[in-house]
XYZ file of C-alpha atoms in Angstrom:
386
model
C -24.430 106.550 -3.239
C -22.324 105.420 -0.285
C -19.103 107.498 -0.378
C -17.153 105.071 1.812
C -15.758 102.175 -0.273
C -15.685 98.766 1.434
C -12.419 96.977 2.073
C -11.265 95.046 -0.977
C -11.995 91.336 -0.746
C -8.979 90.040 -2.663
C -9.620 86.376 -1.912
C -13.229 86.562 -3.134
C -12.148 88.316 -6.322
C -9.562 85.585 -6.876
C -11.969 82.728 -6.133
C -14.559 84.165 -8.492
C -11.948 84.459 -11.244
C -10.558 80.944 -10.766
C -14.048 79.446 -10.643
C -14.733 81.160 -13.958
C -11.456 79.941 -15.453
C -12.133 76.444 -14.101
C -14.776 76.281 -16.808
C -11.973 75.715 -19.321
C -10.635 72.386 -17.961
C -14.219 71.485 -17.053
C -15.452 71.700 -20.642
C -12.282 70.207 -22.146
C -12.558 67.261 -19.742
C -16.187 66.892 -20.866
C -14.860 65.958 -24.320
C -12.893 63.074 -22.781
C -15.419 62.070 -20.137
C -18.020 59.359 -20.208
C -20.770 61.975 -20.540
C -22.372 62.559 -23.927
C -21.626 66.095 -25.168
C -21.587 67.975 -28.465
C -18.199 66.388 -29.253
C -16.553 63.386 -27.583
C -13.299 61.474 -27.865
C -13.274 57.929 -29.229
C -12.689 56.421 -25.775
C -13.724 58.052 -22.454
C -11.255 58.596 -19.614
C -12.333 57.557 -16.125
C -10.166 60.110 -14.328
C -11.296 62.994 -16.533
C -14.877 61.863 -15.952
C -14.193 61.949 -12.204
C -12.624 65.410 -12.472
C -15.558 66.654 -14.545
C -18.108 65.310 -12.056
C -16.278 66.898 -9.118
C -16.142 70.355 -10.699
C -19.764 70.116 -11.830
C -20.936 69.199 -8.326
C -19.942 72.473 -6.624
C -18.474 75.167 -8.904
C -21.551 77.221 -9.729
C -23.003 77.051 -6.205
C -19.887 78.730 -4.817
C -19.861 81.195 -7.705
C -23.412 82.368 -6.956
C -22.594 82.859 -3.269
C -19.812 85.251 -4.291
C -22.138 86.972 -6.775
C -24.718 87.516 -4.060
C -22.030 88.864 -1.722
C -20.797 91.495 -4.188
C -24.342 92.291 -5.383
C -25.435 93.288 -1.896
C -22.218 95.246 -1.394
C -23.019 97.299 -4.502
C -26.692 97.529 -3.467
C -25.590 99.534 -0.422
C -23.382 101.754 -2.560
C -25.878 102.858 -5.253
C -29.491 104.069 -5.364
C -31.842 101.222 -6.264
C -32.422 102.018 -9.961
C -28.780 102.894 -10.497
C -27.740 99.617 -8.825
C -30.021 97.574 -11.084
C -28.738 99.391 -14.180
C -25.079 98.883 -13.258
C -25.526 95.207 -12.396
C -27.609 94.349 -15.473
C -25.216 96.196 -17.786
C -22.232 94.322 -16.343
C -23.741 90.917 -17.132
C -26.390 91.650 -19.772
C -24.230 93.498 -22.296
C -21.517 90.767 -22.436
C -24.256 88.125 -22.765
C -25.982 89.949 -25.641
C -22.602 90.577 -27.268
C -21.542 86.941 -27.037
C -24.696 85.591 -28.696
C -24.059 86.960 -32.231
C -20.266 86.940 -31.968
C -19.691 83.599 -30.228
C -22.627 81.254 -29.692
C -24.285 81.838 -33.079
C -21.111 80.871 -35.012
C -20.686 78.022 -32.530
C -24.226 76.820 -33.280
C -23.648 76.978 -37.047
C -20.376 75.058 -36.695
C -22.059 72.316 -34.634
C -24.824 71.955 -37.217
C -22.209 70.922 -39.762
C -20.145 68.867 -37.300
C -23.218 66.829 -36.346
C -24.510 66.665 -39.915
C -27.799 68.382 -39.036
C -27.488 71.420 -41.279
C -29.430 69.843 -44.147
C -32.320 68.779 -41.890
C -32.824 72.156 -40.181
C -35.667 73.108 -42.550
C -37.616 69.994 -41.528
C -37.950 71.115 -37.889
C -41.126 72.703 -36.594
C -41.144 76.385 -35.620
C -41.090 75.468 -31.913
C -38.243 73.003 -32.347
C -36.210 75.678 -34.116
C -36.957 78.191 -31.361
C -36.072 75.716 -28.633
C -32.864 74.593 -30.324
C -31.808 78.225 -30.668
C -32.718 78.925 -27.026
C -30.476 76.099 -25.826
C -27.621 76.685 -28.237
C -27.475 80.488 -28.362
C -27.639 80.901 -24.589
C -25.399 77.850 -24.115
C -22.631 78.542 -21.574
C -23.990 82.083 -21.087
C -26.864 80.752 -18.968
C -25.411 82.002 -15.676
C -25.408 85.581 -17.016
C -29.111 85.283 -17.811
C -29.751 83.873 -14.329
C -27.814 86.785 -12.788
C -30.051 89.244 -14.670
C -33.130 87.470 -13.264
C -31.671 87.330 -9.731
C -30.682 90.992 -9.860
C -34.204 91.959 -10.875
C -35.769 89.846 -8.116
C -33.288 91.252 -5.611
C -34.576 94.785 -6.098
C -37.465 93.751 -3.870
C -35.686 91.155 -1.718
C -32.643 93.298 -0.867
C -34.901 96.246 -0.029
C -36.861 94.056 2.402
C -33.634 92.728 3.940
C -32.275 96.246 4.435
C -35.493 97.387 6.105
C -35.394 94.414 8.463
C -31.778 95.203 9.282
C -32.656 98.820 10.010
C -35.348 97.514 12.344
C -32.837 95.117 13.985
C -34.984 92.097 13.049
C -32.221 89.903 11.623
C -30.366 88.984 14.805
C -30.913 85.295 13.988
C -28.217 85.530 11.307
C -25.519 86.077 13.927
C -26.488 82.871 15.719
C -26.736 80.599 12.674
C -24.586 77.460 12.676
C -23.439 75.088 9.972
C -25.738 72.253 11.152
C -28.712 74.639 10.942
C -27.643 75.838 7.499
C -27.203 72.230 6.390
C -30.751 71.405 7.459
C -32.089 74.497 5.689
C -30.274 73.683 2.449
C -31.277 70.031 2.651
C -34.925 71.097 2.903
C -34.426 73.563 0.047
C -32.980 70.741 -2.047
C -35.960 68.534 -1.232
C -38.304 71.406 -2.064
C -36.638 71.933 -5.425
C -36.842 68.199 -6.141
C -40.562 68.241 -5.307
C -41.133 71.183 -7.663
C -39.295 69.424 -10.479
C -41.139 66.141 -9.920
C -44.481 67.942 -9.816
C -43.743 69.658 -13.127
C -42.608 66.317 -14.555
C -45.949 64.767 -13.599
C -48.172 67.661 -14.731
C -46.428 68.822 -17.920
C -43.067 67.145 -18.635
C -42.360 68.858 -22.015
C -41.790 72.209 -20.281
C -38.631 70.843 -18.637
C -37.127 70.469 -22.099
C -37.802 74.096 -22.957
C -34.539 76.054 -22.967
C -35.785 79.420 -21.714
C -37.945 77.819 -19.015
C -34.969 75.773 -17.848
C -32.647 78.786 -17.632
C -35.028 81.451 -16.347
C -37.117 79.347 -13.959
C -35.412 76.103 -12.967
C -31.816 77.343 -12.804
C -32.882 80.489 -10.980
C -34.863 78.461 -8.428
C -31.874 76.229 -7.733
C -29.280 78.985 -7.346
C -31.318 81.659 -5.569
C -30.541 80.187 -2.094
C -26.796 80.478 -2.776
C -27.168 84.019 -4.123
C -29.079 85.097 -1.009
C -26.605 83.276 1.222
C -23.864 85.431 -0.267
C -25.841 88.592 0.464
C -26.381 87.481 4.069
C -22.665 86.683 4.393
C -21.914 90.306 3.490
C -24.411 91.510 6.095
C -23.247 89.243 8.922
C -19.531 89.028 9.839
C -20.330 85.920 11.900
C -21.886 84.153 8.917
C -18.939 85.152 6.740
C -16.536 83.809 9.396
C -18.466 80.531 9.290
C -17.278 80.103 5.707
C -13.778 81.582 5.957
C -12.859 79.477 9.015
C -11.604 75.999 8.011
C -13.956 73.205 9.038
C -12.859 69.588 9.041
C -16.511 68.587 9.281
C -17.424 70.463 6.083
C -14.458 68.966 4.241
C -15.331 65.410 5.260
C -19.037 65.968 4.613
C -18.314 67.391 1.141
C -16.155 64.367 0.334
C -18.880 61.972 1.452
C -21.500 63.938 -0.491
C -19.390 63.656 -3.624
C -19.094 59.901 -3.120
C -22.901 59.681 -2.848
C -23.151 61.887 -5.952
C -20.987 59.431 -7.910
C -23.018 56.450 -6.709
C -26.198 58.214 -7.819
C -24.632 58.994 -11.210
C -23.539 55.390 -11.694
C -26.560 53.506 -10.372
C -29.328 56.098 -10.678
C -32.011 55.940 -13.324
C -33.012 59.107 -15.166
C -36.552 57.797 -15.509
C -36.776 57.398 -11.734
C -35.466 59.795 -9.038
C -31.840 60.230 -10.144
C -32.112 63.938 -10.981
C -34.127 64.809 -7.875
C -31.563 63.000 -5.716
C -28.743 64.822 -7.501
C -30.269 68.226 -6.729
C -30.557 67.420 -3.025
C -26.941 66.191 -2.925
C -25.513 69.166 -4.823
C -27.533 71.613 -2.724
C -25.904 70.505 0.547
C -22.539 69.713 -1.036
C -22.501 73.213 -2.520
C -23.018 74.669 0.944
C -20.154 72.653 2.444
C -17.882 73.472 -0.483
C -18.445 77.185 0.166
C -16.599 76.646 3.447
C -13.872 74.550 1.811
C -13.256 77.015 -1.024
C -13.638 80.210 1.027
C -11.357 79.029 3.834
C -8.671 77.897 1.378
C -8.995 81.102 -0.598
C -8.876 83.260 2.522
C -5.671 81.574 3.597
C -3.934 81.374 0.201
C -5.366 84.137 -2.005
C -6.074 87.097 0.267
C -3.433 89.413 -1.164
C -3.004 91.935 -3.943
C -1.021 90.843 -6.976
C -0.713 92.341 -10.452
C -0.754 88.866 -11.985
C -3.861 87.809 -10.064
C -5.544 91.132 -10.884
C -4.861 90.518 -14.576
C -6.667 87.162 -14.517
C -9.473 88.586 -12.361
C -10.081 91.208 -15.044
C -9.644 88.708 -17.885
C -11.699 85.857 -16.428
C -15.114 86.811 -17.858
C -13.792 87.434 -21.379
C -11.771 84.203 -21.336
C -14.803 82.276 -20.120
C -16.992 83.746 -22.862
C -14.625 82.836 -25.716
C -13.382 79.498 -24.357
C -16.534 77.520 -25.184
C -16.496 77.838 -28.995
C -12.718 77.354 -28.920
C -13.201 74.152 -26.903
C -15.831 72.830 -29.310
C -13.617 73.668 -32.291
C -10.756 71.786 -30.639
C -13.001 68.818 -29.863
C -14.469 68.648 -33.364
C -11.361 69.149 -35.492
C -8.269 68.403 -33.370
C -9.296 65.778 -30.802
C -9.812 63.030 -33.454
C -6.122 63.357 -34.420
C -4.792 62.846 -30.847
C -4.968 59.256 -29.641
C -4.014 59.909 -26.006
C -6.712 61.388 -23.771
C -4.130 62.910 -21.423
C -2.202 64.487 -24.273
C -5.416 65.686 -25.854
C -6.577 67.259 -22.593
C -3.254 69.068 -22.116
C -3.160 70.204 -25.744
C -6.718 71.446 -25.361
C -5.727 73.571 -22.372
C -2.802 75.107 -24.274
C -4.909 75.672 -27.401
C -7.914 77.247 -25.676
C -6.088 79.315 -23.046
C -3.439 80.489 -25.502
C -5.918 81.724 -28.118
C -8.241 83.167 -25.437
C -5.396 85.254 -23.993
C -4.439 86.532 -27.453
C -8.056 87.506 -28.139
C -8.267 89.167 -24.711
C -5.226 91.335 -25.449
C -6.654 92.272 -28.850
C -10.035 93.247 -27.397
C -8.352 95.468 -24.785
C -7.047 97.608 -27.636
C -10.475 98.076 -29.245
C -12.612 100.346 -27.004
C -15.921 99.149 -28.460
C -15.081 95.463 -27.884
C -13.782 96.264 -24.418
C -17.122 97.852 -23.542
C -19.210 95.107 -25.155
C -17.409 92.278 -23.349
C -17.279 93.969 -19.933
C -20.418 96.111 -19.777
C -18.333 98.919 -18.301
C -18.419 102.290 -20.078
C -15.069 104.016 -20.645
C -13.915 106.106 -17.697
C -14.029 109.793 -18.537
C -10.938 111.524 -17.262
C -10.909 115.099 -16.089
C -9.011 117.438 -18.436
C -6.940 118.805 -15.557
C -5.915 115.253 -14.584
C -4.963 114.506 -18.189
C -2.774 117.625 -18.356
C -1.157 116.772 -15.020
C -0.347 113.266 -16.238
């Protein structure tokens, strides 16, 4: 284990927390958007649809860059097996906890909301399995992807470290945003080719929940995860993202405009999804600069209030989804205004999530299950001194 702790990255902690918490207005806006979801309002709102599309186009790409950054930081701190155990516990235990406590009740509720409970017995064994795969993993998919990425990184990070020890990664210090843009554009095209090839050879597999989460989502986000690890290794690459770039801001805005055009005029039976992946791959890269530079300038400080939400962000994210669906199914129909409904949804979900967070902090078992962190054992001498 490395005895020297790295300098605290307050702005990255804050960005990661706010990206997590951004899932709340994202999913509430999905109720009022023009996109078909589990529950929808009577009339869609164009501005909430726009907000939803914008958040969807970049949020998780930036999140996985930060995850890769902190994963490599911890990789240097722990022995390999210990690192894997710590990382998988931190994301795997909350995911496994949330399935029976959150997404299973959510699934049962939706069966009755959609009127499908009585027809469940008519489904084939595979259809039941696949429905459960989609619905029980649900909004926990990124935790499953992090488990897969962590496992793959045991080999990848070891290779990277060996190359660094051999001074073979000097190219990282000379990388530029245009070069990165070309690389991520080609990665987006490559992902689109893989998806189209699968669609031609065996299209049903793309509808399989576990295949989608474990294979397709991992393939899309692995470049961002590795980019985060490289940003930790190279101060110059990190500076490329923390230094404001007018070009990245303009390019991200243009990419979002193209994204909207593709959403509006694209055809799902044609190349709409492949085009979307290419757009969001490069837009995600540019938004890393936009978000990191803003965060570095505005959020790079220690604050008790910010620390509270950093610590609470995962728990709030885990519980917000069933709360959002409950709000959409049973409260949204009674609110005629989309704006009022959206604001009420924020108050309802965040308020109850914070209450549940405070309750779980007072129950050691729940605190462990929703964080993956074992209780800290205090030395008896320290306890007496305190």
